[in-house]
Amino acid sequence: MAIKRQRRKLKVLFATSEATPFVKTGGLGDVGGSLPPALRHAGCKVSVVMPKYSTIPWEFVEKMQHVAEFGVPLAWRNVWCGVEHLSYRDIDFYFIDNEDYFKRDTCYGHFDDGERFAFFSKAILEAMEHVEGMRCDVLHCNDWQTALAPVFLREFYRGIDYMDNVRTIFSIHNVQFQGQYSDKMLGDVLGLEGTPAADQLRMDKDSIDFMKGACLYSDMLSTVSPTYANELKTPYFGEHLEWVFQQRADALHGVLNGIDMADWNPASDPRIPQNFSAKDLSGKAACKAALQQELGLAVDPTRPLVVNVGRLTKQKGLDLVNYAFETLMSRGVQVAVLGTGDPAYEDSLRYFAGRFPGQAAACITFDNNLAHRMYAGADLFLMPSQFEPCGLSQMISMRYGTLPVVRETGGLADSVHAYNKYTGEGDGFSFANFNADEMASCLLEACEVFWTQPDVWRQLQLQAMAVDFGWGIAANDYIDLYHQLHPEVIRYVKRRDI
Ligand code: ADP
Protein backbone atom coordinates (compact mmCIF):
# COMPACT_ATOMS: atom_id res chain seq x y z
CA MET A 1 0.00 0.00 0.00
CA ALA A 2 1.38 3.41 -0.93
CA ILE A 3 2.29 5.62 2.02
CA LYS A 4 0.20 8.76 2.27
CA ARG A 5 2.69 11.64 2.35
CA GLN A 6 1.98 14.72 4.40
CA ARG A 7 3.79 18.02 4.74
CA ARG A 8 3.59 19.25 8.31
CA LYS A 9 5.69 20.02 11.36
CA LEU A 10 6.56 16.99 13.46
CA LYS A 11 5.52 17.08 17.11
CA VAL A 12 8.38 16.27 19.45
CA LEU A 13 8.19 15.64 23.18
CA PHE A 14 11.64 16.21 24.68
CA ALA A 15 12.02 14.24 27.94
CA THR A 16 14.83 15.29 30.23
CA SER A 17 15.74 15.28 33.90
CA GLU A 18 17.28 18.78 33.67
CA ALA A 19 16.74 22.00 31.75
CA THR A 20 17.99 25.51 32.38
CA PRO A 21 16.76 27.82 33.85
CA PHE A 22 14.73 25.43 35.99
CA VAL A 23 17.43 23.04 37.12
CA LYS A 24 20.96 22.20 36.02
CA THR A 25 23.71 19.99 37.41
CA GLY A 26 25.80 19.76 34.22
CA GLY A 27 25.75 19.78 30.44
CA LEU A 28 22.37 18.00 30.17
CA GLY A 29 20.77 21.03 31.85
CA ASP A 30 22.24 23.30 29.18
CA VAL A 31 21.02 21.00 26.40
CA GLY A 32 17.53 20.68 27.91
CA GLY A 33 17.24 24.46 28.07
CA SER A 34 18.63 25.42 24.67
CA LEU A 35 18.01 22.57 22.21
CA PRO A 36 14.17 22.71 22.37
CA PRO A 37 13.94 26.41 21.36
CA ALA A 38 16.42 25.71 18.54
CA LEU A 39 14.30 22.76 17.34
CA ARG A 40 11.24 24.96 17.35
CA HIS A 41 13.09 27.62 15.40
CA ALA A 42 14.32 25.02 12.89
CA GLY A 43 10.79 23.83 12.13
CA CYS A 44 9.14 21.37 14.48
CA LYS A 45 6.66 21.62 17.33
CA VAL A 46 8.38 20.84 20.56
CA SER A 47 7.31 20.42 24.19
CA VAL A 48 9.51 19.50 27.13
CA VAL A 49 8.70 17.21 30.05
CA MET A 50 10.79 17.12 33.23
CA PRO A 51 10.34 16.43 36.95
CA LYS A 52 8.94 19.16 39.17
CA TYR A 53 11.84 19.34 41.62
CA SER A 54 11.36 21.42 44.75
CA THR A 55 14.60 23.27 43.85
CA ILE A 56 13.00 24.97 40.81
CA PRO A 57 13.03 28.72 41.58
CA TRP A 58 9.76 30.13 42.93
CA GLU A 59 9.55 32.71 40.14
CA PHE A 60 8.74 29.79 37.78
CA VAL A 61 6.74 27.65 40.19
CA GLU A 62 4.28 30.44 40.93
CA LYS A 63 3.44 30.73 37.22
CA MET A 64 2.83 26.99 36.68
CA GLN A 65 -0.70 25.79 36.03
CA HIS A 66 -2.05 22.48 37.21
CA VAL A 67 -3.33 20.67 34.11
CA ALA A 68 -3.93 17.07 35.17
CA GLU A 69 -3.66 14.48 37.89
CA PHE A 70 -3.93 10.72 37.67
CA GLY A 71 -2.42 7.50 38.99
CA VAL A 72 0.73 5.95 37.52
CA PRO A 73 0.85 2.16 37.75
CA LEU A 74 4.21 0.97 39.12
CA ALA A 75 4.02 -2.82 39.44
CA TRP A 76 1.45 -3.44 42.24
CA ARG A 77 1.12 0.25 43.19
CA ASN A 78 -0.80 3.14 41.79
CA VAL A 79 1.24 6.31 42.45
CA TRP A 80 -0.26 9.82 42.43
CA CYS A 81 1.04 12.11 39.69
CA GLY A 82 0.29 15.73 38.88
CA VAL A 83 1.21 17.61 35.70
CA GLU A 84 1.94 21.34 35.77
CA HIS A 85 2.35 23.50 32.69
CA LEU A 86 4.46 26.57 32.04
CA SER A 87 5.08 28.33 28.75
CA TYR A 88 8.68 29.57 28.65
CA ARG A 89 10.43 31.04 25.58
CA ASP A 90 7.36 29.92 23.59
CA ILE A 91 7.92 26.30 24.55
CA ASP A 92 5.37 24.26 26.52
CA PHE A 93 7.12 22.81 29.58
CA TYR A 94 5.31 20.05 31.45
CA PHE A 95 6.44 19.24 34.99
CA ILE A 96 5.77 15.82 36.49
CA ASP A 97 4.79 16.36 40.09
CA ASN A 98 5.10 13.97 43.03
CA GLU A 99 6.61 15.36 46.23
CA ASP A 100 7.60 11.95 47.60
CA TYR A 101 9.98 11.60 44.69
CA PHE A 102 10.99 15.13 43.78
CA LYS A 103 10.89 17.19 46.98
CA ARG A 104 14.60 16.68 47.65
CA ASP A 105 17.61 19.00 48.06
CA THR A 106 19.38 17.56 45.02
CA CYS A 107 18.29 15.97 41.75
CA TYR A 108 20.27 12.75 42.13
CA GLY A 109 22.18 10.71 44.67
CA HIS A 110 19.21 9.32 46.62
CA PHE A 111 18.70 5.70 47.70
CA ASP A 112 15.59 5.38 45.53
CA ASP A 113 16.82 7.11 42.32
CA GLY A 114 15.95 4.01 40.29
CA GLU A 115 12.33 4.13 41.49
CA ARG A 116 12.11 7.93 41.17
CA PHE A 117 13.10 7.91 37.52
CA ALA A 118 11.18 4.74 36.68
CA PHE A 119 8.15 6.69 37.94
CA PHE A 120 9.14 9.71 35.84
CA SER A 121 9.50 7.57 32.70
CA LYS A 122 6.14 5.87 33.21
CA ALA A 123 4.43 9.14 34.11
CA ILE A 124 5.50 10.67 30.78
CA LEU A 125 3.55 7.98 28.93
CA GLU A 126 0.53 8.01 31.24
CA ALA A 127 0.35 11.79 30.92
CA MET A 128 -0.21 11.51 27.15
CA GLU A 129 -3.67 10.12 27.86
CA HIS A 130 -4.59 13.13 30.00
CA VAL A 131 -2.67 16.02 28.43
CA GLU A 132 -3.30 16.50 24.73
CA GLY A 133 -0.27 18.82 24.36
CA MET A 134 2.08 16.01 25.34
CA ARG A 135 1.03 13.69 22.51
CA CYS A 136 3.75 13.51 19.89
CA ASP A 137 5.21 11.92 16.78
CA VAL A 138 8.66 11.62 18.33
CA LEU A 139 9.53 11.02 21.96
CA HIS A 140 13.11 12.22 22.43
CA CYS A 141 14.53 10.70 25.65
CA ASN A 142 17.79 11.71 27.27
CA ASP A 143 20.09 9.64 29.46
CA TRP A 144 19.23 6.89 31.95
CA GLN A 145 16.66 8.97 33.84
CA THR A 146 14.25 8.70 30.90
CA ALA A 147 15.60 5.41 29.51
CA LEU A 148 12.65 3.30 30.60
CA ALA A 149 10.11 5.33 28.60
CA PRO A 150 10.89 3.58 25.26
CA VAL A 151 10.79 0.21 27.05
CA PHE A 152 7.44 0.87 28.76
CA LEU A 153 6.04 2.31 25.52
CA ARG A 154 6.58 -0.94 23.62
CA GLU A 155 5.65 -3.24 26.51
CA PHE A 156 2.54 -1.55 27.91
CA TYR A 157 1.10 0.97 25.46
CA ARG A 158 0.61 -0.92 22.18
CA GLY A 159 -2.69 -0.65 20.40
CA ILE A 160 -3.50 2.86 21.67
CA ASP A 161 -3.96 5.00 18.58
CA TYR A 162 -2.01 8.09 19.70
CA MET A 163 0.77 5.83 21.06
CA ASP A 164 1.30 3.55 18.08
CA ASN A 165 2.46 6.49 15.98
CA VAL A 166 5.13 7.52 18.51
CA ARG A 167 8.73 6.84 17.46
CA THR A 168 11.52 7.04 20.00
CA ILE A 169 15.03 8.43 19.91
CA PHE A 170 17.33 8.00 22.90
CA SER A 171 20.28 10.38 23.35
CA ILE A 172 23.30 9.32 25.36
CA HIS A 173 24.97 12.24 27.09
CA ASN A 174 27.30 10.10 29.19
CA VAL A 175 27.44 6.31 29.02
CA GLN A 176 29.14 6.17 32.41
CA PHE A 177 25.80 6.78 34.13
CA GLN A 178 23.52 3.93 33.05
CA GLY A 179 21.07 3.50 35.91
CA GLN A 180 22.06 0.05 37.17
CA TYR A 181 19.91 -1.45 39.93
CA SER A 182 18.94 -4.71 41.55
CA ASP A 183 16.79 -6.98 39.39
CA LYS A 184 14.27 -7.02 42.26
CA MET A 185 13.00 -3.78 40.71
CA LEU A 186 11.63 -5.76 37.75
CA GLY A 187 8.81 -7.16 39.86
CA ASP A 188 8.57 -4.59 42.66
CA VAL A 189 8.63 -1.35 40.70
CA LEU A 190 8.76 -1.77 36.94
CA GLY A 191 6.09 -4.46 36.59
CA LEU A 192 8.22 -6.06 33.88
CA GLU A 193 8.90 -9.47 35.43
CA GLY A 194 8.13 -12.22 32.95
CA THR A 195 8.06 -9.85 29.96
CA PRO A 196 10.61 -9.90 27.11
CA ALA A 197 11.90 -6.56 28.42
CA ALA A 198 13.10 -8.25 31.61
CA ASP A 199 15.72 -10.16 29.61
CA GLN A 200 16.72 -7.10 27.64
CA LEU A 201 17.25 -5.01 30.77
CA ARG A 202 19.25 -7.67 32.57
CA MET A 203 22.97 -6.92 32.90
CA ASP A 204 24.04 -9.93 34.94
CA LYS A 205 22.38 -12.47 37.21
CA ASP A 206 21.09 -9.95 39.74
CA SER A 207 21.21 -6.51 38.15
CA ILE A 208 19.38 -4.57 35.47
CA ASP A 209 20.47 -1.58 33.41
CA PHE A 210 18.01 1.14 32.35
CA MET A 211 20.25 2.49 29.59
CA LYS A 212 20.74 -0.92 28.05
CA GLY A 213 16.96 -1.20 27.83
CA ALA A 214 16.69 2.13 26.01
CA CYS A 215 19.50 1.21 23.63
CA LEU A 216 17.72 -1.98 22.64
CA TYR A 217 14.16 -0.63 22.56
CA SER A 218 14.50 2.84 21.00
CA ASP A 219 13.91 3.27 17.29
CA MET A 220 17.00 5.45 17.00
CA LEU A 221 20.01 6.30 19.14
CA SER A 222 22.08 9.42 19.20
CA THR A 223 24.96 10.75 21.16
CA VAL A 224 26.43 14.18 21.54
CA SER A 225 29.40 14.09 19.16
CA PRO A 226 30.42 12.06 16.10
CA THR A 227 33.71 10.96 17.69
CA TYR A 228 31.97 9.72 20.85
CA ALA A 229 29.52 7.78 18.64
CA ASN A 230 32.50 5.84 17.30
CA GLU A 231 34.21 5.55 20.67
CA LEU A 232 31.09 4.01 22.25
CA LYS A 233 31.58 0.93 20.08
CA THR A 234 34.92 0.15 21.78
CA PRO A 235 35.47 -1.56 25.16
CA TYR A 236 37.52 1.36 26.53
CA PHE A 237 34.65 3.82 26.17
CA GLY A 238 31.57 1.60 25.90
CA GLU A 239 31.32 0.75 29.63
CA HIS A 240 30.12 -2.83 28.91
CA LEU A 241 27.53 -1.67 26.37
CA GLU A 242 29.94 -1.57 23.40
CA TRP A 243 28.39 -4.72 21.93
CA VAL A 244 24.96 -3.03 21.97
CA PHE A 245 26.37 -0.02 20.12
CA GLN A 246 28.11 -2.30 17.63
CA GLN A 247 24.87 -4.20 17.09
CA ARG A 248 22.92 -0.98 16.61
CA ALA A 249 25.62 0.92 14.71
CA ASP A 250 23.20 1.79 11.87
CA ALA A 251 20.77 3.40 14.32
CA LEU A 252 23.44 5.34 16.24
CA HIS A 253 24.15 8.94 15.20
CA GLY A 254 26.55 11.54 16.58
CA VAL A 255 25.27 15.13 16.70
CA LEU A 256 27.58 17.72 18.23
CA ASN A 257 25.91 19.82 20.94
CA GLY A 258 25.84 23.59 20.73
CA ILE A 259 25.78 26.30 23.37
CA ASP A 260 23.31 29.07 24.06
CA MET A 261 25.03 31.86 22.14
CA ALA A 262 22.85 34.55 23.76
CA ASP A 263 23.47 33.43 27.32
CA TRP A 264 27.19 32.98 26.72
CA ASN A 265 28.01 36.21 24.93
CA PRO A 266 30.96 38.35 26.09
CA ALA A 267 29.52 41.37 24.29
CA SER A 268 26.35 41.47 26.38
CA ASP A 269 26.97 39.19 29.39
CA PRO A 270 25.71 41.10 32.45
CA ARG A 271 27.63 38.78 34.80
CA ILE A 272 31.15 39.87 33.77
CA PRO A 273 32.95 43.05 34.91
CA GLN A 274 33.43 44.46 31.41
CA ASN A 275 31.96 43.38 28.09
CA PHE A 276 34.16 42.72 25.09
CA SER A 277 33.97 41.33 21.57
CA ALA A 278 36.23 40.16 18.79
CA LYS A 279 36.31 43.76 17.50
CA ASP A 280 37.47 45.15 20.82
CA LEU A 281 39.16 42.76 23.21
CA SER A 282 40.22 45.41 25.72
CA GLY A 283 37.46 44.45 28.17
CA LYS A 284 38.99 40.97 28.45
CA ALA A 285 42.11 42.37 30.13
CA ALA A 286 39.86 44.08 32.68
CA CYS A 287 38.00 40.80 33.25
CA LYS A 288 41.31 39.03 33.82
CA ALA A 289 42.55 41.61 36.32
CA ALA A 290 39.22 41.50 38.19
CA LEU A 291 39.28 37.70 38.30
CA GLN A 292 42.87 37.59 39.57
CA GLN A 293 41.89 40.09 42.26
CA GLU A 294 38.73 38.18 43.21
CA LEU A 295 40.53 34.84 43.46
CA GLY A 296 43.47 36.22 45.44
CA LEU A 297 45.92 35.69 42.59
CA ALA A 298 48.73 38.09 41.73
CA VAL A 299 47.19 40.75 39.49
CA ASP A 300 49.62 40.43 36.61
CA PRO A 301 48.70 40.50 32.90
CA THR A 302 51.91 38.65 31.96
CA ARG A 303 51.02 35.51 33.91
CA PRO A 304 48.95 33.05 31.87
CA LEU A 305 45.77 32.33 33.84
CA VAL A 306 44.58 28.76 33.32
CA VAL A 307 41.11 27.83 34.57
CA ASN A 308 38.84 24.85 34.73
CA VAL A 309 35.11 24.86 35.49
CA GLY A 310 33.41 21.51 35.89
CA ARG A 311 32.67 18.38 37.84
CA LEU A 312 35.71 17.24 39.81
CA THR A 313 35.71 13.60 38.74
CA LYS A 314 38.16 11.12 37.31
CA GLN A 315 36.53 11.56 33.89
CA LYS A 316 37.60 15.19 33.77
CA GLY A 317 41.31 14.30 34.07
CA LEU A 318 41.85 15.62 37.60
CA ASP A 319 44.56 12.98 38.15
CA LEU A 320 46.62 14.59 35.41
CA VAL A 321 46.06 18.04 36.89
CA ASN A 322 47.19 16.86 40.34
CA TYR A 323 50.27 15.18 38.91
CA ALA A 324 51.34 18.21 36.85
CA PHE A 325 50.38 20.91 39.35
CA GLU A 326 53.84 21.55 40.80
CA THR A 327 55.45 21.60 37.35
CA LEU A 328 52.97 24.25 36.23
CA MET A 329 53.55 26.27 39.39
CA SER A 330 57.32 26.12 38.89
CA ARG A 331 56.87 27.68 35.44
CA GLY A 332 54.92 30.67 36.75
CA VAL A 333 51.49 29.70 35.43
CA GLN A 334 48.38 30.64 37.46
CA VAL A 335 45.74 27.92 37.89
CA ALA A 336 42.19 28.39 39.19
CA VAL A 337 39.53 25.70 39.42
CA LEU A 338 35.78 26.03 40.03
CA GLY A 339 33.97 22.79 40.71
CA THR A 340 32.55 20.21 43.05
CA GLY A 341 32.71 16.45 43.01
CA ASP A 342 34.92 13.71 44.35
CA PRO A 343 36.09 14.80 47.86
CA ALA A 344 39.64 13.55 47.16
CA TYR A 345 39.97 16.00 44.25
CA GLU A 346 38.30 18.80 46.19
CA ASP A 347 40.87 18.30 48.97
CA SER A 348 43.89 18.10 46.67
CA LEU A 349 42.88 21.35 44.97
CA ARG A 350 42.38 23.06 48.34
CA TYR A 351 45.83 21.80 49.32
CA PHE A 352 47.48 23.27 46.20
CA ALA A 353 45.64 26.56 46.68
CA GLY A 354 47.00 26.74 50.24
CA ARG A 355 50.50 25.78 49.19
CA PHE A 356 50.76 28.24 46.29
CA PRO A 357 49.08 31.45 47.51
CA GLY A 358 48.73 34.09 44.83
CA GLN A 359 49.29 31.49 42.12
CA ALA A 360 46.59 28.85 42.61
CA ALA A 361 42.92 29.11 43.61
CA ALA A 362 40.27 26.49 44.36
CA CYS A 363 36.58 27.45 44.44
CA ILE A 364 34.85 24.30 45.64
CA THR A 365 31.28 25.31 44.93
CA PHE A 366 28.69 25.47 42.14
CA ASP A 367 28.39 29.10 41.09
CA ASN A 368 27.09 30.03 37.65
CA ASN A 369 27.96 33.72 38.00
CA LEU A 370 31.55 32.94 38.95
CA ALA A 371 31.69 30.48 36.04
CA HIS A 372 30.87 33.35 33.66
CA ARG A 373 33.61 35.50 35.20
CA MET A 374 36.11 32.66 34.92
CA TYR A 375 35.35 31.94 31.27
CA ALA A 376 35.71 35.66 30.55
CA GLY A 377 38.82 36.39 32.61
CA ALA A 378 41.04 33.42 31.81
CA ASP A 379 43.65 33.01 29.09
CA LEU A 380 43.44 29.23 28.84
CA PHE A 381 40.80 26.63 29.69
CA LEU A 382 42.22 23.24 30.65
CA MET A 383 40.09 20.15 29.87
CA PRO A 384 42.24 17.00 29.91
CA SER A 385 39.30 14.56 29.99
CA GLN A 386 39.78 10.82 29.99
CA PHE A 387 36.63 10.70 27.88
CA GLU A 388 34.25 13.52 26.95
CA PRO A 389 30.93 12.79 25.20
CA CYS A 390 30.73 16.41 24.00
CA GLY A 391 31.82 18.95 26.60
CA LEU A 392 30.36 22.43 26.57
CA SER A 393 32.96 24.24 28.64
CA GLN A 394 35.55 24.25 25.86
CA MET A 395 33.02 25.83 23.49
CA ILE A 396 31.97 28.42 26.06
CA SER A 397 35.58 29.35 26.75
CA MET A 398 36.28 29.78 23.03
CA ARG A 399 33.31 32.13 22.80
CA TYR A 400 35.06 34.29 25.43
CA GLY A 401 38.45 34.23 23.66
CA THR A 402 39.84 31.82 26.27
CA LEU A 403 41.82 29.20 24.37
CA PRO A 404 41.09 25.58 25.27
CA VAL A 405 43.78 22.99 26.02
CA VAL A 406 42.07 19.64 25.56
CA ARG A 407 42.70 15.95 25.20
CA GLU A 408 41.71 14.66 21.75
CA THR A 409 38.68 12.59 22.69
CA GLY A 410 34.93 12.68 22.01
CA GLY A 411 33.45 16.13 21.51
CA LEU A 412 36.74 17.80 22.40
CA ALA A 413 38.28 16.29 19.27
CA ASP A 414 35.27 17.46 17.24
CA SER A 415 35.16 21.03 18.52
CA VAL A 416 38.78 22.14 19.05
CA HIS A 417 41.24 22.48 16.19
CA ALA A 418 44.79 22.44 17.44
CA TYR A 419 47.03 25.40 16.59
CA ASN A 420 49.24 24.67 13.62
CA LYS A 421 52.32 26.85 13.90
CA TYR A 422 53.10 26.50 10.19
CA THR A 423 49.75 27.60 8.81
CA GLY A 424 48.47 29.66 11.77
CA GLU A 425 45.22 27.69 11.70
CA GLY A 426 43.47 26.54 14.85
CA ASP A 427 41.45 27.70 17.81
CA GLY A 428 43.08 25.91 20.74
CA PHE A 429 45.66 23.32 21.76
CA SER A 430 45.35 19.56 22.10
CA PHE A 431 47.24 16.42 23.08
CA ALA A 432 46.53 12.77 22.31
CA ASN A 433 47.36 10.52 25.24
CA PHE A 434 45.92 10.48 28.75
CA ASN A 435 49.29 11.36 30.22
CA ALA A 436 50.16 14.16 32.66
CA ASP A 437 53.53 15.00 31.09
CA GLU A 438 51.94 15.25 27.66
CA MET A 439 49.25 17.51 29.08
CA ALA A 440 51.80 19.72 30.85
CA SER A 441 53.98 20.10 27.78
CA CYS A 442 50.95 20.96 25.63
CA LEU A 443 49.84 23.55 28.17
CA LEU A 444 53.33 25.02 28.48
CA GLU A 445 53.65 25.22 24.68
CA ALA A 446 50.44 27.22 24.72
CA CYS A 447 51.92 29.47 27.42
CA GLU A 448 55.01 29.91 25.26
CA VAL A 449 52.83 31.33 22.49
CA PHE A 450 51.11 33.57 25.07
CA TRP A 451 54.46 34.89 26.30
CA THR A 452 56.41 35.22 23.09
CA GLN A 453 53.93 35.74 20.22
CA PRO A 454 51.16 38.12 21.30
CA ASP A 455 50.03 38.66 17.69
CA VAL A 456 49.61 34.95 17.08
CA TRP A 457 47.80 34.66 20.42
CA ARG A 458 45.38 37.39 19.49
CA GLN A 459 44.75 35.82 16.10
CA LEU A 460 43.98 32.48 17.76
CA GLN A 461 41.58 34.24 20.12
CA LEU A 462 39.78 35.77 17.15
CA GLN A 463 39.62 32.42 15.38
CA ALA A 464 38.17 30.78 18.50
CA MET A 465 35.61 33.55 18.97
CA ALA A 466 34.52 33.26 15.33
CA VAL A 467 33.44 29.62 15.58
CA ASP A 468 29.66 29.19 15.38
CA PHE A 469 28.68 26.93 18.26
CA GLY A 470 25.01 27.90 18.04
CA TRP A 471 22.35 25.19 18.22
CA GLY A 472 21.18 25.78 14.63
CA ILE A 473 23.30 23.04 13.04
CA ALA A 474 22.48 20.44 15.70
CA ALA A 475 18.77 21.29 15.61
CA ASN A 476 18.67 20.72 11.85
CA ASP A 477 20.51 17.42 12.22
CA TYR A 478 18.03 16.25 14.87
CA ILE A 479 15.08 17.24 12.70
CA ASP A 480 16.56 15.19 9.85
CA LEU A 481 16.76 12.22 12.23
CA TYR A 482 13.15 12.73 13.38
CA HIS A 483 12.04 12.70 9.76
CA GLN A 484 13.91 9.46 9.15
CA LEU A 485 11.68 8.04 11.88
CA HIS A 486 8.58 9.40 10.12
CA PRO A 487 9.33 9.08 6.38
CA GLU A 488 5.64 9.71 5.61
CA VAL A 489 6.01 13.30 6.81
CA ILE A 490 7.80 15.67 4.46
CA ARG A 491 9.93 18.23 6.19
CA TYR A 492 8.17 21.52 6.69
CA VAL A 493 10.23 24.30 5.14
CA LYS A 494 9.70 27.93 5.96
CA ARG A 495 8.60 29.93 2.91
CA ARG A 496 11.56 32.31 3.19
CA ASP A 497 14.00 29.34 3.18
CA ILE A 498 12.78 28.05 -0.21
P1 ADP B 1 29.32 17.64 32.04
O1 ADP B 1 27.97 17.65 31.39
O2 ADP B 1 30.12 16.42 31.79
O3 ADP B 1 29.27 17.99 33.48
P2 ADP B 1 29.92 19.86 30.22
O4 ADP B 1 31.21 20.54 29.86
O5 ADP B 1 29.17 19.26 29.10
O6 ADP B 1 30.22 18.80 31.36
O7 ADP B 1 28.94 20.93 30.91
C1 ADP B 1 29.20 21.45 32.15
C2 ADP B 1 28.33 22.67 32.35
O8 ADP B 1 28.14 22.86 33.75
C3 ADP B 1 28.98 23.95 31.83
O9 ADP B 1 27.95 24.88 31.48
C4 ADP B 1 29.75 24.44 33.06
O10 ADP B 1 29.98 25.83 33.01
C5 ADP B 1 28.76 24.08 34.17
N1 ADP B 1 29.41 23.82 35.47
C6 ADP B 1 30.02 22.68 35.87
N2 ADP B 1 30.47 22.81 37.13
C7 ADP B 1 30.14 24.06 37.53
C8 ADP B 1 30.34 24.79 38.75
N3 ADP B 1 30.97 24.27 39.79
N4 ADP B 1 29.84 26.06 38.83
C9 ADP B 1 29.19 26.59 37.76
N5 ADP B 1 28.98 25.96 36.59
C10 ADP B 1 29.44 24.71 36.47
Tab-separated table of N, CA and C and ligand atoms in Angstrom, residues 24-28 30 174 264 309-311 315-316 338-340 363 365-368 371 375 383 388-394 396, ligand 1:
chain	number	residue	atom	x	y	z
A	24	LYS	N	19.793	22.638	36.790
A	24	LYS	CA	20.963	22.202	36.016
A	24	LYS	C	22.025	21.674	36.959
A	25	THR	N	22.545	20.464	36.662
A	25	THR	CA	23.712	19.994	37.413
A	25	THR	C	24.912	19.841	36.487
A	26	GLY	N	24.697	19.916	35.173
A	26	GLY	CA	25.801	19.755	34.223
A	26	GLY	C	25.303	20.037	32.823
A	27	GLY	N	26.027	19.484	31.851
A	27	GLY	CA	25.746	19.782	30.444
A	27	GLY	C	24.331	19.431	30.003
A	28	LEU	N	23.736	18.371	30.571
A	28	LEU	CA	22.373	18.001	30.171
A	28	LEU	C	21.392	19.140	30.439
A	30	ASP	N	22.074	22.330	30.271
A	30	ASP	CA	22.243	23.305	29.181
A	30	ASP	C	21.504	22.832	27.932
A	174	ASN	N	26.119	10.658	28.518
A	174	ASN	CA	27.296	10.099	29.191
A	174	ASN	C	27.000	8.641	29.513
A	264	TRP	N	25.726	32.924	26.635
A	264	TRP	CA	27.188	32.983	26.719
A	264	TRP	C	27.695	33.951	25.651
A	309	VAL	N	36.424	24.811	34.834
A	309	VAL	CA	35.110	24.856	35.486
A	309	VAL	C	34.458	23.517	35.188
A	310	GLY	N	34.072	22.767	36.203
A	310	GLY	CA	33.410	21.507	35.890
A	310	GLY	C	33.339	20.574	37.066
A	311	ARG	N	32.753	19.400	36.805
A	311	ARG	CA	32.669	18.381	37.838
A	311	ARG	C	34.066	17.862	38.139
A	315	GLN	N	36.775	11.333	35.317
A	315	GLN	CA	36.525	11.558	33.888
A	315	GLN	C	37.170	12.836	33.386
A	316	LYS	N	37.149	13.868	34.221
A	316	LYS	CA	37.596	15.186	33.766
A	316	LYS	C	39.119	15.343	33.817
A	338	LEU	N	37.114	25.895	39.425
A	338	LEU	CA	35.780	26.028	40.028
A	338	LEU	C	35.060	24.702	39.811
A	339	GLY	N	34.677	24.045	40.899
A	339	GLY	CA	33.967	22.789	40.710
A	339	GLY	C	33.658	22.102	42.016
A	340	THR	N	32.824	21.069	41.900
A	340	THR	CA	32.546	20.209	43.049
A	340	THR	C	32.567	18.782	42.536
A	363	CYS	N	37.933	27.026	44.022
A	363	CYS	CA	36.584	27.446	44.439
A	363	CYS	C	35.731	26.186	44.416
A	365	THR	N	32.695	24.939	44.843
A	365	THR	CA	31.284	25.308	44.935
A	365	THR	C	30.677	25.244	43.529
A	366	PHE	N	29.341	25.357	43.447
A	366	PHE	CA	28.685	25.472	42.136
A	366	PHE	C	28.171	26.894	42.038
A	367	ASP	N	28.729	27.683	41.136
A	367	ASP	CA	28.391	29.100	41.087
A	367	ASP	C	28.399	29.567	39.627
A	368	ASN	N	27.200	29.690	39.074
A	368	ASN	CA	27.095	30.034	37.652
A	368	ASN	C	27.663	31.414	37.350
A	371	ALA	N	31.297	31.192	37.259
A	371	ALA	CA	31.693	30.477	36.037
A	371	ALA	C	31.800	31.470	34.872
A	375	TYR	N	35.220	32.111	32.717
A	375	TYR	CA	35.351	31.938	31.267
A	375	TYR	C	35.860	33.241	30.631
A	383	MET	N	41.101	21.218	29.852
A	383	MET	CA	40.086	20.150	29.872
A	383	MET	C	40.737	18.842	29.410
A	388	GLU	N	35.115	12.337	26.902
A	388	GLU	CA	34.247	13.518	26.948
A	388	GLU	C	33.193	13.393	25.857
A	389	PRO	N	31.974	12.984	26.226
A	389	PRO	CA	30.934	12.793	25.204
A	389	PRO	C	30.821	14.002	24.270
A	390	CYS	N	30.696	15.192	24.830
A	390	CYS	CA	30.733	16.405	23.995
A	390	CYS	C	31.588	17.443	24.713
A	391	GLY	N	31.123	17.864	25.897
A	391	GLY	CA	31.817	18.952	26.597
A	391	GLY	C	31.297	20.269	26.072
A	392	LEU	N	30.841	21.103	26.978
A	392	LEU	CA	30.361	22.426	26.571
A	392	LEU	C	31.364	23.496	26.987
A	393	SER	N	32.094	23.211	28.073
A	393	SER	CA	32.962	24.242	28.640
A	393	SER	C	34.011	24.740	27.641
A	394	GLN	N	34.527	23.817	26.826
A	394	GLN	CA	35.551	24.253	25.862
A	394	GLN	C	34.940	25.198	24.822
A	396	ILE	N	32.271	27.163	25.375
A	396	ILE	CA	31.968	28.423	26.060
A	396	ILE	C	33.247	29.250	26.185
B	1	ADP	P1	29.322	17.644	32.036
B	1	ADP	O1	27.973	17.650	31.390
B	1	ADP	O2	30.122	16.417	31.790
B	1	ADP	O3	29.265	17.992	33.483
B	1	ADP	P2	29.918	19.862	30.224
B	1	ADP	O4	31.209	20.538	29.859
B	1	ADP	O5	29.169	19.259	29.098
B	1	ADP	O6	30.218	18.800	31.365
B	1	ADP	O7	28.940	20.933	30.913
B	1	ADP	C1	29.203	21.455	32.152
B	1	ADP	C2	28.329	22.674	32.347
B	1	ADP	O8	28.137	22.861	33.753
B	1	ADP	C3	28.978	23.954	31.833
B	1	ADP	O9	27.954	24.881	31.482
B	1	ADP	C4	29.747	24.444	33.059
B	1	ADP	O10	29.975	25.831	33.010
B	1	ADP	C5	28.758	24.083	34.170
B	1	ADP	N1	29.407	23.818	35.469
B	1	ADP	C6	30.016	22.681	35.873
B	1	ADP	N2	30.466	22.813	37.134
B	1	ADP	C7	30.144	24.057	37.534
B	1	ADP	C8	30.341	24.795	38.754
B	1	ADP	N3	30.973	24.270	39.794
B	1	ADP	N4	29.839	26.056	38.826
B	1	ADP	C9	29.189	26.588	37.759
B	1	ADP	N5	28.979	25.961	36.592
B	1	ADP	C10	29.443	24.706	36.474
